[in-house]
Amino acid sequence: AQTVTQSQPEMSVQEAETVTLSCTYDTSESDYYLFWYKQPPSRQMILVIRQEAYKQQNATENRFSVNFQKAAKSFSLKISDSQLGDAAMYFCAYRSLFTGNQFYFGTGTSLTVIP
Amino acid sequence: SQTIHQWPATLVQPVGSPLSLECTVEGTSNPNLYWYRQAAGRGLQLLFYSVGIGQISSEVPQNLSASRPQDRQFILSSKKLLLSDSGFYLCAWSESAYEQYFGPGTRLTVT
């Protein structure tokens, strides 16, 4: 089974600054999807961004962008101009395109935004 | 547009009592459906997933079970709850090759 590792249990960032959350994964597959999810205190899981492995271009959604390094099996999330509302738990997730029914989640990174 | 509902939102049950959590999805057909459990401050543990009516895959042996009586309905059950069943339960759905969408969750406390 694929594994997803988030090595930073907690991170903090000053408001308006930039922060990068790390994620690595282990797979022998060539095609897959990667995701970042946000879970605020309400505990509602919200999709932040998606990256298809066959795309070389890094995905971007407003202040959120990823650095996808396929050979290194690394998928980091960069949050620019951090806002208080960005404070949440962030989960990295992997989905195979071959055994596509299962998603594999990392253990999460708790992000604190300091005003 | 698609929506996913879970109920109840909060539940307090005594040890040994039965459990039934329900999840329904609107606006899509034949979705993949998932049940996850999340302990406080922890990651997601996949409990069950289903690719169609009556098709359930179990990831963790336990005293929980799941059923999918209709295409867009997914039920999590237990005959006798344990203290260790306390947690936050999330239902999710996905289409064939895209991301998962999560319901609002059910907070279960077993006393």
CSV table of N, CA, C and O in Angstrom, one decimal, chain A residues 33 35 37 39 41-47 50 52 89 91 95 97 100-108, chain B residues 32 34 36 38-39 41-44 46 49 51 59 88 90 94-100 102-104 107:
chain,number,residue,atom,x,y,z
A,33,TYR,N,-3.1,10.9,-8.4
A,33,TYR,CA,-3.4,12.2,-8.0
A,33,TYR,C,-2.9,12.5,-6.5
A,33,TYR,O,-2.8,11.6,-5.7
A,35,PHE,N,-3.4,15.4,-3.3
A,35,PHE,CA,-4.3,16.5,-2.8
A,35,PHE,C,-3.8,17.0,-1.5
A,35,PHE,O,-3.1,16.4,-0.7
A,37,TYR,N,-5.8,18.8,1.8
A,37,TYR,CA,-7.1,19.1,2.4
A,37,TYR,C,-6.8,19.9,3.6
A,37,TYR,O,-5.8,19.8,4.3
A,39,GLN,N,-8.5,21.1,7.3
A,39,GLN,CA,-9.6,20.8,8.3
A,39,GLN,C,-9.5,21.9,9.4
A,39,GLN,O,-8.7,21.8,10.3
A,41,PRO,N,-11.1,24.3,12.6
A,41,PRO,CA,-11.7,23.8,13.9
A,41,PRO,C,-13.1,23.2,13.8
A,41,PRO,O,-13.5,22.4,14.6
A,42,SER,N,-13.9,23.6,12.8
A,42,SER,CA,-15.2,23.0,12.6
A,42,SER,C,-15.1,21.6,12.2
A,42,SER,O,-16.1,20.8,12.2
A,43,ARG,N,-13.9,21.1,11.8
A,43,ARG,CA,-13.6,19.7,11.4
A,43,ARG,C,-14.2,19.3,10.0
A,43,ARG,O,-14.1,18.2,9.7
A,44,GLN,N,-14.7,20.3,9.3
A,44,GLN,CA,-15.2,20.0,7.9
A,44,GLN,C,-13.9,19.9,7.1
A,44,GLN,O,-13.1,20.8,7.0
A,45,MET,N,-13.8,18.8,6.3
A,45,MET,CA,-12.6,18.7,5.5
A,45,MET,C,-12.9,19.4,4.1
A,45,MET,O,-13.9,19.2,3.5
A,46,ILE,N,-11.9,20.2,3.8
A,46,ILE,CA,-12.1,21.1,2.6
A,46,ILE,C,-10.9,20.8,1.6
A,46,ILE,O,-9.8,20.9,2.1
A,47,LEU,N,-11.3,20.6,0.4
A,47,LEU,CA,-10.2,20.4,-0.6
A,47,LEU,C,-9.5,21.7,-0.9
A,47,LEU,O,-10.2,22.7,-1.2
A,50,ARG,N,-5.4,20.2,-6.0
A,50,ARG,CA,-5.2,18.9,-6.5
A,50,ARG,C,-4.1,19.0,-7.6
A,50,ARG,O,-4.0,20.0,-8.3
A,52,GLU,N,-2.3,16.5,-10.6
A,52,GLU,CA,-2.2,15.2,-11.4
A,52,GLU,C,-0.8,14.9,-11.6
A,52,GLU,O,0.0,15.8,-12.1
A,89,MET,N,-5.7,22.2,10.4
A,89,MET,CA,-4.9,21.0,10.2
A,89,MET,C,-4.9,20.8,8.7
A,89,MET,O,-6.0,20.9,8.0
A,91,PHE,N,-3.9,18.1,5.6
A,91,PHE,CA,-3.7,16.8,5.3
A,91,PHE,C,-3.3,16.6,3.8
A,91,PHE,O,-3.9,17.2,2.9
A,95,ARG,N,-4.0,9.4,-4.3
A,95,ARG,CA,-5.0,8.5,-4.9
A,95,ARG,C,-4.4,7.8,-6.1
A,95,ARG,O,-4.0,8.5,-7.0
A,97,LEU,N,-4.5,5.9,-9.7
A,97,LEU,CA,-5.4,5.8,-10.8
A,97,LEU,C,-5.6,4.3,-11.2
A,97,LEU,O,-6.5,4.1,-12.1
A,100,GLY,N,-8.0,2.9,-7.9
A,100,GLY,CA,-8.4,4.2,-7.6
A,100,GLY,C,-9.5,4.4,-6.5
A,100,GLY,O,-9.9,5.5,-6.3
A,101,ASN,N,-9.9,3.3,-5.9
A,101,ASN,CA,-10.9,3.5,-4.9
A,101,ASN,C,-10.5,4.0,-3.5
A,101,ASN,O,-11.2,4.5,-2.8
A,102,GLN,N,-9.2,3.8,-3.3
A,102,GLN,CA,-8.7,4.2,-1.9
A,102,GLN,C,-7.9,5.5,-2.0
A,102,GLN,O,-7.1,5.7,-2.9
A,103,PHE,N,-8.0,6.2,-0.9
A,103,PHE,CA,-7.2,7.4,-0.7
A,103,PHE,C,-6.3,7.1,0.5
A,103,PHE,O,-6.7,6.5,1.5
A,104,TYR,N,-5.1,7.6,0.4
A,104,TYR,CA,-4.1,7.5,1.5
A,104,TYR,C,-3.8,8.8,2.0
A,104,TYR,O,-3.4,9.7,1.3
A,105,PHE,N,-4.0,9.0,3.3
A,105,PHE,CA,-3.8,10.3,4.0
A,105,PHE,C,-2.5,10.3,4.9
A,105,PHE,O,-2.2,9.3,5.5
A,106,GLY,N,-1.9,11.5,4.9
A,106,GLY,CA,-0.8,11.7,5.9
A,106,GLY,C,-1.4,11.9,7.3
A,106,GLY,O,-2.7,12.0,7.4
A,107,THR,N,-0.6,12.1,8.3
A,107,THR,CA,-1.1,12.3,9.6
A,107,THR,C,-1.4,13.7,10.0
A,107,THR,O,-1.9,14.0,11.0
A,108,GLY,N,-1.1,14.6,9.0
A,108,GLY,CA,-1.5,16.0,9.2
A,108,GLY,C,-0.5,16.9,9.8
A,108,GLY,O,0.4,16.5,10.5
B,32,ASN,N,-18.4,6.4,-5.3
B,32,ASN,CA,-17.7,5.6,-4.3
B,32,ASN,C,-18.0,6.3,-2.9
B,32,ASN,O,-17.9,7.5,-2.8
B,34,TYR,N,-17.3,6.3,1.4
B,34,TYR,CA,-16.2,6.0,2.4
B,34,TYR,C,-16.7,6.4,3.8
B,34,TYR,O,-17.4,7.4,4.0
B,36,TYR,N,-14.7,7.2,7.4
B,36,TYR,CA,-13.5,7.3,8.1
B,36,TYR,C,-13.7,7.6,9.6
B,36,TYR,O,-14.8,8.2,10.0
B,38,GLN,N,-11.8,9.6,12.9
B,38,GLN,CA,-10.7,10.5,13.3
B,38,GLN,C,-10.7,10.7,14.8
B,38,GLN,O,-11.6,11.2,15.4
B,39,ALA,N,-9.6,10.2,15.5
B,39,ALA,CA,-9.5,10.5,16.9
B,39,ALA,C,-9.0,12.0,17.1
B,39,ALA,O,-8.5,12.6,16.1
B,41,GLY,N,-7.2,15.2,17.3
B,41,GLY,CA,-5.9,15.6,16.9
B,41,GLY,C,-5.1,14.6,16.1
B,41,GLY,O,-3.9,14.7,16.0
B,42,ARG,N,-5.8,13.7,15.5
B,42,ARG,CA,-5.1,12.6,14.7
B,42,ARG,C,-5.6,12.6,13.3
B,42,ARG,O,-6.4,13.4,12.9
B,43,GLY,N,-5.0,11.7,12.5
B,43,GLY,CA,-5.3,11.6,11.1
B,43,GLY,C,-6.5,10.8,10.9
B,43,GLY,O,-7.3,10.4,11.8
B,44,LEU,N,-6.8,10.5,9.6
B,44,LEU,CA,-8.0,9.8,9.2
B,44,LEU,C,-7.7,8.3,9.1
B,44,LEU,O,-6.7,7.9,8.5
B,46,LEU,N,-9.3,4.9,7.6
B,46,LEU,CA,-10.4,4.4,6.7
B,46,LEU,C,-11.0,3.2,7.3
B,46,LEU,O,-10.3,2.3,7.7
B,49,TYR,N,-15.2,1.2,2.6
B,49,TYR,CA,-15.5,1.9,1.4
B,49,TYR,C,-16.3,1.0,0.5
B,49,TYR,O,-16.3,-0.2,0.7
B,51,VAL,N,-18.0,0.6,-3.6
B,51,VAL,CA,-18.0,1.0,-5.0
B,51,VAL,C,-19.4,0.8,-5.6
B,51,VAL,O,-19.6,1.2,-6.8
B,59,GLU,N,-11.6,-2.2,6.0
B,59,GLU,CA,-10.2,-1.9,6.2
B,59,GLU,C,-9.6,-2.3,7.5
B,59,GLU,O,-8.5,-2.6,7.7
B,88,PHE,N,-14.6,11.0,15.9
B,88,PHE,CA,-15.3,11.8,14.9
B,88,PHE,C,-15.3,11.0,13.6
B,88,PHE,O,-14.3,10.6,13.1
B,90,LEU,N,-16.4,10.6,9.7
B,90,LEU,CA,-16.6,11.3,8.5
B,90,LEU,C,-17.0,10.4,7.3
B,90,LEU,O,-16.4,9.3,7.1
B,94,SER,N,-16.7,10.0,-3.8
B,94,SER,CA,-15.8,10.4,-4.9
B,94,SER,C,-16.4,9.8,-6.2
B,94,SER,O,-17.1,8.8,-6.1
B,95,GLU,N,-16.0,10.4,-7.3
B,95,GLU,CA,-16.3,9.8,-8.6
B,95,GLU,C,-15.1,9.0,-9.0
B,95,GLU,O,-14.2,8.9,-8.2
B,96,SER,N,-15.1,8.5,-10.2
B,96,SER,CA,-14.2,7.5,-10.6
B,96,SER,C,-12.7,7.9,-10.4
B,96,SER,O,-11.9,7.1,-10.1
B,97,ALA,N,-12.4,9.2,-10.7
B,97,ALA,CA,-11.0,9.5,-10.7
B,97,ALA,C,-10.7,10.8,-10.1
B,97,ALA,O,-9.6,11.4,-10.4
B,98,TYR,N,-11.5,11.3,-9.2
B,98,TYR,CA,-11.2,12.6,-8.7
B,98,TYR,C,-11.2,12.6,-7.2
B,98,TYR,O,-11.1,11.6,-6.6
B,99,GLU,N,-11.2,13.8,-6.7
B,99,GLU,CA,-11.0,14.0,-5.2
B,99,GLU,C,-12.2,13.5,-4.4
B,99,GLU,O,-13.3,13.3,-5.0
B,100,GLN,N,-12.0,13.4,-3.1
B,100,GLN,CA,-13.1,13.1,-2.2
B,100,GLN,C,-13.7,14.3,-1.7
B,100,GLN,O,-13.0,15.3,-1.5
B,102,PHE,N,-16.2,15.5,1.5
B,102,PHE,CA,-16.5,15.1,2.9
B,102,PHE,C,-17.8,15.7,3.4
B,102,PHE,O,-18.1,16.8,3.1
B,103,GLY,N,-18.5,14.9,4.2
B,103,GLY,CA,-19.6,15.4,4.9
B,103,GLY,C,-19.2,16.2,6.1
B,103,GLY,O,-18.0,16.3,6.4
B,104,PRO,N,-20.1,16.7,6.9
B,104,PRO,CA,-19.8,17.6,8.1
B,104,PRO,C,-19.3,16.8,9.3
B,104,PRO,O,-18.8,17.3,10.2
B,107,ARG,N,-19.8,13.6,15.6
B,107,ARG,CA,-19.0,13.4,16.8
B,107,ARG,C,-19.7,12.4,17.8
B,107,ARG,O,-20.8,12.7,18.3
